[in-house]
mmCIF file of C-alpha atoms in Angstrom:
data_model
loop_
_atom_site.group_PDB
_atom_site.id
_atom_site.type_symbol
_atom_site.label_atom_id
_atom_site.label_comp_id
_atom_site.label_asym_id
_atom_site.label_seq_id
_atom_site.Cartn_x
_atom_site.Cartn_y
_atom_site.Cartn_z
ATOM 1 C CA MET A 463 -0.227 0.379 0.290
ATOM 2 C CA SER A 464 1.902 3.615 -1.193
ATOM 3 C CA GLU A 465 1.981 5.849 1.460
ATOM 4 C CA THR A 466 -1.264 8.179 -0.699
ATOM 5 C CA THR A 467 -2.924 5.355 -0.056
ATOM 6 C CA THR A 468 -2.113 5.791 3.630
ATOM 7 C CA THR A 469 -2.894 9.308 4.331
ATOM 8 C CA SER A 470 -5.954 8.986 2.008
ATOM 9 C CA ALA A 471 -7.706 6.044 3.972
ATOM 10 C CA THR A 472 -6.752 7.776 7.603
ATOM 11 C CA ASP A 473 -7.805 11.656 5.828
ATOM 12 C CA ASP A 474 -10.906 9.601 5.160
ATOM 13 C CA GLU A 475 -11.540 7.814 8.465
ATOM 14 C CA THR A 476 -11.026 11.263 9.898
ATOM 15 C CA LEU A 477 -13.811 12.768 8.028
ATOM 16 C CA LEU A 478 -16.013 10.461 9.020
ATOM 17 C CA ALA A 479 -15.042 10.698 13.244
ATOM 18 C CA ARG A 480 -16.213 14.024 12.718
ATOM 19 C CA ALA A 481 -19.348 13.640 10.496
ATOM 20 C CA ARG A 482 -19.786 10.399 13.314
ATOM 21 C CA ALA A 483 -18.903 12.839 16.596
ATOM 22 C CA ALA A 484 -21.637 15.885 15.579
ATOM 23 C CA LEU A 485 -23.899 14.142 14.384
ATOM 24 C CA TRP A 486 -25.024 11.908 17.676
ATOM 25 C CA GLN A 487 -24.726 15.379 19.521
ATOM 26 C CA ALA A 488 -27.154 16.936 17.139
ATOM 27 C CA VAL A 489 -29.464 14.131 17.972
ATOM 28 C CA SER A 490 -28.883 13.385 21.044
ATOM 29 C CA ALA A 491 -30.342 16.789 21.168
ATOM 30 C CA GLY A 492 -34.034 16.845 18.880
ATOM 31 C CA ASP A 493 -31.930 19.258 16.566
ATOM 32 C CA GLU A 494 -33.029 18.640 13.403
ATOM 33 C CA PRO A 495 -30.779 21.259 10.338
ATOM 34 C CA ALA A 496 -27.185 19.932 12.572
ATOM 35 C CA ALA A 497 -27.501 16.889 12.353
ATOM 36 C CA MET A 498 -28.381 18.490 8.332
ATOM 37 C CA ARG A 499 -25.052 20.092 8.195
ATOM 38 C CA ALA A 500 -23.488 16.989 10.023
ATOM 39 C CA VAL A 501 -24.011 14.583 7.154
ATOM 40 C CA PHE A 502 -23.775 16.904 4.207
ATOM 41 C CA ALA A 503 -20.605 18.892 5.212
ATOM 42 C CA ALA A 504 -18.825 14.794 5.600
ATOM 43 C CA LEU A 505 -20.518 14.425 1.882
ATOM 44 C CA ASP A 506 -19.450 18.218 1.153
ATOM 45 C CA ASP A 507 -15.605 17.152 1.863
ATOM 46 C CA GLY A 508 -15.626 14.207 -0.099
ATOM 47 C CA ALA A 509 -16.968 11.333 1.671
ATOM 48 C CA ALA A 510 -18.684 8.593 0.084
ATOM 49 C CA THR A 511 -22.210 8.481 0.026
ATOM 50 C CA GLU A 512 -21.935 4.785 1.389
ATOM 51 C CA HIS A 513 -19.802 5.409 3.540
ATOM 52 C CA VAL A 514 -21.697 8.018 5.351
ATOM 53 C CA LEU A 515 -25.033 5.875 5.063
ATOM 54 C CA LEU A 516 -22.866 3.054 6.835
ATOM 55 C CA GLU A 517 -19.847 4.987 9.071
ATOM 56 C CA VAL A 518 -21.829 8.018 10.087
ATOM 57 C CA ILE A 519 -25.779 7.297 10.691
ATOM 58 C CA ALA A 520 -25.412 3.825 10.726
ATOM 59 C CA ALA A 521 -23.343 4.296 13.648
ATOM 60 C CA VAL A 522 -24.781 6.918 15.218
ATOM 61 C CA GLN A 523 -28.053 4.807 15.516
ATOM 62 C CA ASN A 524 -26.730 1.888 16.767
ATOM 63 C CA ARG A 525 -24.759 4.055 19.366
ATOM 64 C CA VAL A 526 -29.160 5.326 20.076
ATOM 65 C CA GLY A 527 -29.595 2.312 20.918
ATOM 66 C CA GLU A 528 -26.897 2.134 22.931
ATOM 67 C CA GLU A 529 -28.024 4.370 25.143
ATOM 68 C CA TRP A 530 -31.358 3.333 25.569
ATOM 69 C CA ALA A 531 -30.965 1.075 27.111
ATOM 70 C CA ALA A 532 -28.804 1.414 29.634
ATOM 71 C CA GLY A 533 -31.099 4.014 30.499
ATOM 72 C CA ARG A 534 -29.413 7.167 29.392
ATOM 73 C CA LEU A 535 -31.671 7.713 26.310
ATOM 74 C CA THR A 536 -35.778 7.921 26.517
ATOM 75 C CA VAL A 537 -37.833 5.879 24.650
ATOM 76 C CA ALA A 538 -39.171 9.457 23.227
ATOM 77 C CA ARG A 539 -35.669 10.895 21.711
ATOM 78 C CA GLU A 540 -34.734 7.072 20.537
ATOM 79 C CA HIS A 541 -37.205 7.617 18.542
ATOM 80 C CA ALA A 542 -36.499 10.928 17.693
ATOM 81 C CA ALA A 543 -32.864 10.533 16.748
ATOM 82 C CA THR A 544 -34.618 7.136 14.287
ATOM 83 C CA ALA A 545 -37.113 10.205 13.171
ATOM 84 C CA ILE A 546 -33.675 12.468 11.939
ATOM 85 C CA HIS A 547 -32.793 10.130 10.696
ATOM 86 C CA GLU A 548 -35.025 8.921 8.582
ATOM 87 C CA ARG A 549 -35.626 12.518 6.993
ATOM 88 C CA VAL A 550 -31.798 12.787 6.721
ATOM 89 C CA ILE A 551 -31.461 10.528 4.360
ATOM 90 C CA ALA A 552 -34.369 11.342 1.758
ATOM 91 C CA ALA A 553 -32.224 14.152 1.828
ATOM 92 C CA MET A 554 -29.381 13.105 0.709
ATOM 93 C CA ALA A 555 -31.357 11.336 -1.336
ATOM 94 C CA HIS A 556 -31.969 14.860 -3.139
ATOM 95 C CA HIS A 557 -28.280 16.168 -2.856
ATOM 96 C CA ALA A 558 -26.803 13.340 -3.883
ATOM 97 C CA PRO A 559 -28.829 10.978 -5.952
ATOM 98 C CA ALA A 560 -27.378 7.626 -7.171
ATOM 99 C CA PRO A 561 -26.627 6.983 -10.380
ATOM 100 C CA PRO A 562 -29.321 5.895 -13.071
ATOM 101 C CA PRO A 563 -29.881 2.121 -12.423
ATOM 102 C CA GLY A 564 -27.577 -0.267 -14.376
ATOM 103 C CA SER A 565 -27.329 -4.546 -15.350
ATOM 104 C CA ALA A 566 -27.804 -4.628 -11.659
ATOM 105 C CA GLY A 567 -31.495 -6.457 -11.203
ATOM 106 C CA ALA A 568 -34.568 -4.699 -9.560
ATOM 107 C CA VAL A 569 -35.319 -6.325 -5.519
ATOM 108 C CA THR A 570 -37.691 -5.369 -3.765
ATOM 109 C CA VAL A 571 -36.608 -4.135 0.453
ATOM 110 C CA ALA A 572 -39.148 -5.034 2.629
ATOM 111 C CA CYS A 573 -39.540 -5.282 6.884
ATOM 112 C CA VAL A 574 -41.661 -8.620 8.255
ATOM 113 C CA ASP A 575 -45.140 -8.328 9.096
ATOM 114 C CA GLY A 576 -44.688 -7.113 12.340
ATOM 115 C CA GLU A 577 -41.698 -5.102 11.198
ATOM 116 C CA TRP A 578 -41.539 -1.715 13.403
ATOM 117 C CA HIS A 579 -38.068 -0.701 12.401
ATOM 118 C CA ALA A 580 -36.999 0.456 9.141
ATOM 119 C CA LEU A 581 -34.229 2.399 9.447
ATOM 120 C CA PRO A 582 -32.294 -0.745 8.603
ATOM 121 C CA ALA A 583 -34.198 -1.797 5.122
ATOM 122 C CA ARG A 584 -33.902 1.721 5.048
ATOM 123 C CA LEU A 585 -30.165 2.172 4.596
ATOM 124 C CA LEU A 586 -30.033 -1.233 2.491
ATOM 125 C CA ALA A 587 -31.738 0.561 -0.583
ATOM 126 C CA GLU A 588 -29.897 3.673 -0.868
ATOM 127 C CA VAL A 589 -26.745 0.980 -1.119
ATOM 128 C CA LEU A 590 -28.330 -0.737 -3.653
ATOM 129 C CA ARG A 591 -29.615 2.255 -5.784
ATOM 130 C CA HIS A 592 -25.791 3.664 -5.378
ATOM 131 C CA ARG A 593 -24.431 0.604 -6.571
ATOM 132 C CA GLY A 594 -27.198 1.313 -9.846
ATOM 133 C CA HIS A 595 -30.334 -1.448 -8.954
ATOM 134 C CA ARG A 596 -33.104 -0.635 -9.368
ATOM 135 C CA VAL A 597 -35.188 -0.310 -5.680
ATOM 136 C CA ASP A 598 -38.731 -0.264 -4.440
ATOM 137 C CA PHE A 599 -38.412 -0.083 -0.788
ATOM 138 C CA LEU A 600 -41.662 -1.627 0.531
ATOM 139 C CA GLY A 601 -41.257 0.235 4.002
ATOM 140 C CA ALA A 602 -42.436 -1.190 7.888
ATOM 141 C CA HIS A 603 -44.117 -3.775 8.539
ATOM 142 C CA VAL A 604 -45.352 -5.386 5.668
ATOM 143 C CA PRO A 605 -48.567 -8.129 5.435
ATOM 144 C CA THR A 606 -46.895 -10.606 3.710
ATOM 145 C CA PRO A 607 -50.887 -11.750 1.422
ATOM 146 C CA HIS A 608 -49.690 -7.505 0.574
ATOM 147 C CA LEU A 609 -45.802 -7.758 0.176
ATOM 148 C CA ILE A 610 -47.029 -11.805 -1.874
ATOM 149 C CA ALA A 611 -49.540 -9.842 -4.562
ATOM 150 C CA HIS A 612 -47.036 -6.840 -5.039
ATOM 151 C CA LEU A 613 -44.555 -8.839 -6.271
ATOM 152 C CA HIS A 614 -47.231 -10.538 -8.210
ATOM 153 C CA GLN A 615 -47.538 -7.802 -10.428
ATOM 154 C CA THR A 616 -43.533 -6.089 -10.057
ATOM 155 C CA ALA A 617 -41.713 -9.671 -10.496
ATOM 156 C CA PRO A 618 -38.114 -8.428 -9.157
ATOM 157 C CA ALA A 619 -35.323 -11.055 -8.775
ATOM 158 C CA VAL A 620 -34.842 -10.413 -5.400
ATOM 159 C CA LEU A 621 -36.789 -10.261 -2.436
ATOM 160 C CA ALA A 622 -33.895 -8.274 0.847
ATOM 161 C CA LEU A 623 -35.856 -8.825 4.016
ATOM 162 C CA SER A 624 -35.489 -7.418 7.224
ATOM 163 C CA SER A 625 -36.244 -7.882 10.427
ATOM 164 C CA SER A 626 -34.350 -7.165 13.897
ATOM 165 C CA LEU A 627 -36.782 -8.854 16.555
ATOM 166 C CA PRO A 628 -36.739 -12.545 17.150
ATOM 167 C CA THR A 629 -40.366 -12.462 18.187
ATOM 168 C CA ARG A 630 -40.889 -11.936 14.380
ATOM 169 C CA LEU A 631 -39.201 -14.651 13.314
ATOM 170 C CA PRO A 632 -42.454 -16.911 12.444
ATOM 171 C CA ALA A 633 -44.108 -14.219 10.081
ATOM 172 C CA ALA A 634 -40.897 -13.815 8.548
ATOM 173 C CA HIS A 635 -40.860 -17.866 8.418
ATOM 174 C CA THR A 636 -44.329 -17.541 5.699
ATOM 175 C CA ALA A 637 -43.010 -14.836 4.122
ATOM 176 C CA ILE A 638 -39.710 -16.350 2.366
ATOM 177 C CA THR A 639 -41.785 -19.724 2.158
ATOM 178 C CA ALA A 640 -44.647 -17.582 0.341
ATOM 179 C CA VAL A 641 -42.111 -15.427 -2.213
ATOM 180 C CA GLN A 642 -40.233 -18.596 -3.555
ATOM 181 C CA ALA A 643 -43.426 -20.588 -3.401
ATOM 182 C CA ILE A 644 -43.712 -18.375 -6.523
ATOM 183 C CA GLY A 645 -40.038 -18.144 -8.162
ATOM 184 C CA ILE A 646 -38.693 -15.190 -5.968
ATOM 185 C CA PRO A 647 -35.042 -16.118 -4.041
ATOM 186 C CA VAL A 648 -35.676 -14.525 -0.785
ATOM 187 C CA LEU A 649 -32.562 -12.817 0.914
ATOM 188 C CA VAL A 650 -32.434 -12.001 4.515
ATOM 189 C CA GLY A 651 -31.324 -9.421 7.241
ATOM 190 C CA GLY A 652 -31.618 -7.586 10.896
ATOM 191 C CA ALA A 653 -30.572 -8.789 13.738
ATOM 192 C CA ALA A 654 -33.676 -11.520 14.649
ATOM 193 C CA PHE A 655 -31.724 -13.477 12.046
ATOM 194 C CA GLY A 656 -29.024 -13.902 14.739
ATOM 195 C CA ALA A 657 -25.763 -12.503 14.639
ATOM 196 C CA ASP A 658 -24.459 -16.284 12.838
ATOM 197 C CA GLY A 659 -27.561 -16.151 9.804
ATOM 198 C CA ARG A 660 -28.362 -19.711 11.897
ATOM 199 C CA HIS A 661 -31.924 -18.528 12.035
ATOM 200 C CA ALA A 662 -31.645 -17.712 8.253
ATOM 201 C CA ARG A 663 -30.675 -20.691 6.940
ATOM 202 C CA LEU A 664 -33.596 -22.582 9.764
ATOM 203 C CA LEU A 665 -36.063 -21.143 8.176
ATOM 204 C CA GLY A 666 -34.801 -21.371 4.957
ATOM 205 C CA ALA A 667 -34.211 -17.789 3.160
ATOM 206 C CA ASP A 668 -31.418 -18.005 0.069
ATOM 207 C CA ALA A 669 -29.594 -15.746 1.387
ATOM 208 C CA TRP A 670 -27.841 -14.466 4.492
ATOM 209 C CA ALA A 671 -26.101 -10.972 5.116
ATOM 210 C CA PRO A 672 -24.748 -9.065 8.781
ATOM 211 C CA ASP A 673 -24.883 -5.964 7.600
ATOM 212 C CA ALA A 674 -26.333 -3.813 4.184
ATOM 213 C CA ARG A 675 -22.703 -3.979 2.306
ATOM 214 C CA ALA A 676 -22.684 -6.743 2.862
ATOM 215 C CA ALA A 677 -26.227 -7.890 1.644
ATOM 216 C CA ALA A 678 -25.217 -5.100 -1.912
ATOM 217 C CA ASP A 679 -22.247 -7.553 -2.268
ATOM 218 C CA VAL A 680 -23.948 -11.184 -2.032
ATOM 219 C CA LEU A 681 -26.876 -9.265 -4.623
ATOM 220 C CA GLY A 682 -24.594 -7.576 -6.502
ATOM 221 C CA ARG A 683 -23.122 -11.176 -7.596
ATOM 222 C CA GLY A 684 -26.572 -12.392 -8.140
ATOM 223 C CA LEU A 685 -29.106 -14.750 -6.054
ATOM 224 C CA PRO A 686 -31.158 -18.249 -8.670
ATOM 225 C CA ARG A 687 -34.263 -18.077 -8.270
ATOM 226 C CA PRO A 688 -36.206 -21.069 -6.823
ATOM 227 C CA SER A 689 -37.997 -23.185 -8.741
ATOM 228 C CA PRO A 690 -42.350 -22.293 -7.894
ATOM 229 C CA GLY A 691 -44.107 -24.404 -6.461
ATOM 230 C CA ALA A 692 -46.327 -25.347 -3.568
ATOM 231 C CA ALA A 693 -45.290 -23.559 -0.354
ATOM 232 C CA ARG A 694 -43.265 -26.006 2.093
ATOM 233 C CA LEU A 695 -45.076 -26.645 5.154
ATOM 234 C CA THR A 696 -43.899 -25.115 8.211
ATOM 235 C CA VAL A 697 -43.197 -28.711 9.676
ATOM 236 C CA ASP A 698 -40.703 -29.461 7.140
ATOM 237 C CA ASP A 699 -38.709 -26.663 7.966
ATOM 238 C CA LEU A 700 -39.152 -27.464 11.620
ATOM 239 C CA PRO A 701 -40.884 -30.664 12.465
ATOM 240 C CA HIS A 702 -39.850 -30.172 15.593
ATOM 241 C CA LEU A 703 -42.956 -27.886 15.429
ATOM 242 C CA GLY A 704 -45.455 -31.397 15.167
ATOM 243 C CA ASP A 705 -45.717 -31.125 19.360
ATOM 244 C CA GLN A 706 -48.023 -27.440 19.075
ATOM 245 C CA GLU A 707 -45.920 -26.072 21.876
ATOM 246 C CA TYR A 708 -45.371 -23.222 20.537
ATOM 247 C CA THR A 709 -48.881 -22.833 18.750
ATOM 248 C CA LEU A 710 -50.656 -23.504 22.288
ATOM 249 C CA VAL A 711 -48.159 -20.770 23.496
ATOM 250 C CA MET A 712 -49.273 -18.265 21.511
ATOM 251 C CA ARG A 713 -53.042 -19.854 21.533
ATOM 252 C CA ASP A 714 -53.328 -17.976 25.931
ATOM 253 C CA ARG A 715 -50.756 -15.463 25.342
ATOM 254 C CA ARG A 716 -53.215 -13.536 27.087
ATOM 255 C CA GLY A 717 -54.036 -15.954 30.047
ATOM 256 C CA LEU A 718 -50.250 -16.143 30.275
ATOM 257 C CA VAL A 719 -49.449 -12.450 30.712
ATOM 258 C CA ARG A 720 -53.141 -12.072 33.135
ATOM 259 C CA ASP A 721 -51.618 -15.146 35.398
ATOM 260 C CA THR A 722 -47.952 -14.046 35.026
ATOM 261 C CA LEU A 723 -49.171 -11.091 36.072
ATOM 262 C CA THR A 724 -51.522 -11.925 39.405
ATOM 263 C CA ALA A 725 -48.523 -14.354 40.434
ATOM 264 C CA LEU A 726 -45.389 -11.994 40.821
ATOM 265 C CA GLU A 727 -48.512 -9.259 42.924
ATOM 266 C CA GLU A 728 -48.903 -11.981 45.477
ATOM 267 C CA ARG A 729 -44.804 -13.188 45.262
ATOM 268 C CA LEU A 730 -44.272 -9.704 45.563
ATOM 269 C CA PRO A 731 -45.978 -7.464 47.768
ATOM 270 C CA ALA A 732 -44.051 -4.309 46.988
ATOM 271 C CA MET A 733 -46.608 -4.830 43.182
ATOM 272 C CA ARG A 734 -49.149 -4.394 45.336
ATOM 273 C CA ALA A 735 -48.316 -0.035 46.001
ATOM 274 C CA TYR A 736 -47.462 0.503 41.428
ATOM 275 C CA THR A 737 -48.834 2.815 40.601
ATOM 276 C CA GLY A 738 -51.427 1.894 37.034
ATOM 277 C CA ALA A 739 -48.232 2.383 35.065
ATOM 278 C CA GLN A 740 -46.267 0.775 37.205
ATOM 279 C CA ARG A 741 -48.242 -2.400 36.269
ATOM 280 C CA GLU A 742 -48.842 -1.386 32.838
ATOM 281 C CA ARG A 743 -45.564 -1.579 32.153
ATOM 282 C CA THR A 744 -44.595 -4.474 34.153
ATOM 283 C CA ALA A 745 -47.371 -6.485 32.126
ATOM 284 C CA GLU A 746 -45.353 -5.265 29.142
ATOM 285 C CA ASP A 747 -42.606 -6.765 30.102
ATOM 286 C CA ILE A 748 -44.590 -10.170 31.008
ATOM 287 C CA ALA A 749 -45.467 -10.242 27.497
ATOM 288 C CA HIS A 750 -41.997 -9.982 25.939
ATOM 289 C CA ILE A 751 -40.900 -12.784 27.403
ATOM 290 C CA VAL A 752 -43.717 -14.836 27.025
ATOM 291 C CA ASP A 753 -43.147 -13.296 22.779
ATOM 292 C CA PHE A 754 -39.736 -14.828 23.996
ATOM 293 C CA LEU A 755 -40.505 -17.723 24.850
ATOM 294 C CA ALA A 756 -42.956 -18.576 21.959
ATOM 295 C CA ALA A 757 -39.798 -17.584 19.588
ATOM 296 C CA ALA A 758 -37.550 -20.509 21.660
ATOM 297 C CA LEU A 759 -40.720 -23.201 21.181
ATOM 298 C CA TYR A 760 -40.301 -22.196 16.970
ATOM 299 C CA THR A 761 -36.948 -21.914 16.185
ATOM 300 C CA ASP A 762 -35.644 -23.872 18.595
ATOM 301 C CA ASP A 763 -33.079 -22.721 19.883
ATOM 302 C CA ASP A 764 -32.286 -22.009 23.779
ATOM 303 C CA ARG A 765 -29.877 -18.952 23.221
ATOM 304 C CA LEU A 766 -32.755 -16.664 21.417
ATOM 305 C CA PHE A 767 -34.587 -17.029 25.591
ATOM 306 C CA THR A 768 -31.355 -16.667 27.402
ATOM 307 C CA ASP A 769 -29.649 -14.305 25.317
ATOM 308 C CA PHE A 770 -33.064 -11.980 25.761
ATOM 309 C CA LEU A 771 -33.895 -12.668 29.960
ATOM 310 C CA LEU A 772 -29.675 -11.331 30.764
ATOM 311 C CA TRP A 773 -30.079 -7.706 27.985
ATOM 312 C CA THR A 774 -33.713 -7.393 30.389
ATOM 313 C CA GLY A 775 -31.533 -8.104 32.805
ATOM 314 C CA ASP A 776 -29.134 -5.559 32.547
ATOM 315 C CA VAL A 777 -32.174 -3.094 31.213
ATOM 316 C CA LEU A 778 -32.979 -3.758 34.688
ATOM 317 C CA GLU A 779 -30.581 -3.164 36.364
ATOM 318 C CA ALA A 780 -30.206 -0.030 34.350
ATOM 319 C CA ARG A 781 -33.107 1.120 35.769
ATOM 320 C CA ARG A 782 -31.846 0.205 38.844
ATOM 321 C CA VAL A 783 -34.512 -2.856 39.087
ATOM 322 C CA PRO A 784 -32.826 -5.858 40.079
ATOM 323 C CA ALA A 785 -32.524 -9.221 37.910
ATOM 324 C CA ARG A 786 -33.661 -11.092 40.265
ATOM 325 C CA TYR A 787 -37.251 -9.935 40.053
ATOM 326 C CA LEU A 788 -37.650 -11.532 36.391
ATOM 327 C CA ASP A 789 -37.426 -14.867 37.898
ATOM 328 C CA PRO A 790 -40.934 -15.135 39.897
ATOM 329 C CA ALA A 791 -41.436 -14.263 36.665
ATOM 330 C CA LEU A 792 -40.338 -17.564 35.446
ATOM 331 C CA ALA A 793 -41.282 -19.284 37.993
ATOM 332 C CA ALA A 794 -45.080 -18.152 37.986
ATOM 333 C CA MET A 795 -45.242 -18.784 33.410
ATOM 334 C CA THR A 796 -43.463 -22.892 35.257
ATOM 335 C CA GLU A 797 -46.614 -23.089 37.181
ATOM 336 C CA HIS A 798 -48.769 -22.451 34.422
ATOM 337 C CA LEU A 799 -47.263 -24.448 32.036
ATOM 338 C CA LYS A 800 -46.641 -27.696 33.274
ATOM 339 C CA ASP A 801 -47.527 -29.650 31.007
ATOM 340 C CA PHE A 802 -45.636 -28.433 28.444
ATOM 341 C CA PRO A 803 -42.058 -30.511 28.820
ATOM 342 C CA ARG A 804 -39.927 -28.153 26.004
ATOM 343 C CA THR A 805 -41.364 -25.177 27.484
ATOM 344 C CA LEU A 806 -40.493 -26.287 31.237
ATOM 345 C CA ALA A 807 -36.813 -27.243 29.477
ATOM 346 C CA LEU A 808 -36.469 -23.472 27.770
ATOM 347 C CA LEU A 809 -37.926 -21.789 31.192
ATOM 348 C CA ALA A 810 -35.730 -23.685 33.234
ATOM 349 C CA ARG A 811 -32.567 -22.624 31.234
ATOM 350 C CA GLY A 812 -33.598 -19.948 31.334
ATOM 351 C CA ARG A 813 -33.419 -19.461 35.041
ATOM 352 C CA ALA A 814 -30.807 -20.989 35.267
ATOM 353 C CA ALA A 815 -29.048 -18.360 33.087
ATOM 354 C CA LEU A 816 -30.339 -15.589 35.290
ATOM 355 C CA ARG A 817 -28.923 -17.525 38.246
ATOM 356 C CA ALA A 818 -24.679 -17.199 36.868
ATOM 357 C CA ARG A 819 -25.379 -14.173 35.732
ATOM 358 C CA ASP A 820 -22.475 -11.783 36.396
ATOM 359 C CA THR A 821 -23.339 -9.311 39.043
ATOM 360 C CA ARG A 822 -21.171 -7.033 37.314
ATOM 361 C CA PRO A 823 -22.712 -3.144 36.754
ATOM 362 C CA PRO A 824 -24.712 -3.860 34.214
ATOM 363 C CA VAL A 825 -24.073 -2.053 30.163
ATOM 364 C CA PRO A 826 -26.829 -3.160 27.930
ATOM 365 C CA GLY A 827 -25.926 -3.826 24.316
ATOM 366 C CA PRO A 828 -28.586 -2.502 21.223
ATOM 367 C CA ALA A 829 -31.884 -3.002 22.020
ATOM 368 C CA SER A 830 -32.738 -4.622 18.765
ATOM 369 C CA HIS A 831 -34.443 -7.484 21.812
ATOM 370 C CA HIS A 832 -36.458 -4.573 21.999
ATOM 371 C CA GLU A 833 -40.001 -3.422 20.851
ATOM 372 C CA ARG A 834 -39.526 0.305 22.064
#
């Protein structure tokens, strides 16, 4: 590598680091004009659009999630920061339009049914546009029947499907099999599919990518079309679902949340003094535990559930709520679900993971586990 190349790379990183610092300061203060200036200054100084999208905006958004999880950023401020980033990306499209589409195939980019975290998909769509793809960006929460109808009309070369929350994996599985049945390959990405792509492979996706740049590289090489035909049955991919535990737990979800909340009030006398808002938030937390339990049953993946519990423990303690308060909820669920052996084993592993949890000061990671 020449000295000029090394110097140029160093200069680029300095430029991007300066932009990250300025953008973080702007979004943490809710200052949209300052956020625009930070990004456009980097572009005007020669930073590549893809680098600004992924190494400035995406990096700052990741920090926003970390700060929320650590209790240093409110939900409202997190939502405001995300909205600012979305408007900055839209403004970038007019500031530096993408080149005309080249020979690369058309790509539809969409979020899984029930997935409202659209920013990762939006970043991918913009990266693909700047690499010469024709992109049809559908945004957040695309119900699968409507997605299939749209794909019949537009016939893209590939569907890029995004999901951040593992609780959306059953919906992702439905979409993957339905889209493949009409002869369109599916590339998936997002935290829901695991840092190693294990859930993408489990659900039969044609390809997986850990980030937008890797996804663009995969699509640049092209994906073969699957043979059209009848959609696979769920149990063809996931034979463990034959025990019906996932279906029965989801069917009883509301009752399980209600009974767990009642049991907690009996086991934890302090809860009797909770305000209505505190009680509602506790019910929401229990509902999230049930949803992740169900997702772990669907995928037969213990780590999905235990990782969520450990992350939740860190988030609770960052808000000065002892993580040990999770165990009574799991104990109550164990009593309620005593007739489901696979579910009981998951709950036991979750309780064991919490007991073995480090007592270190918690530093929660990005909030991909949780709906905010």
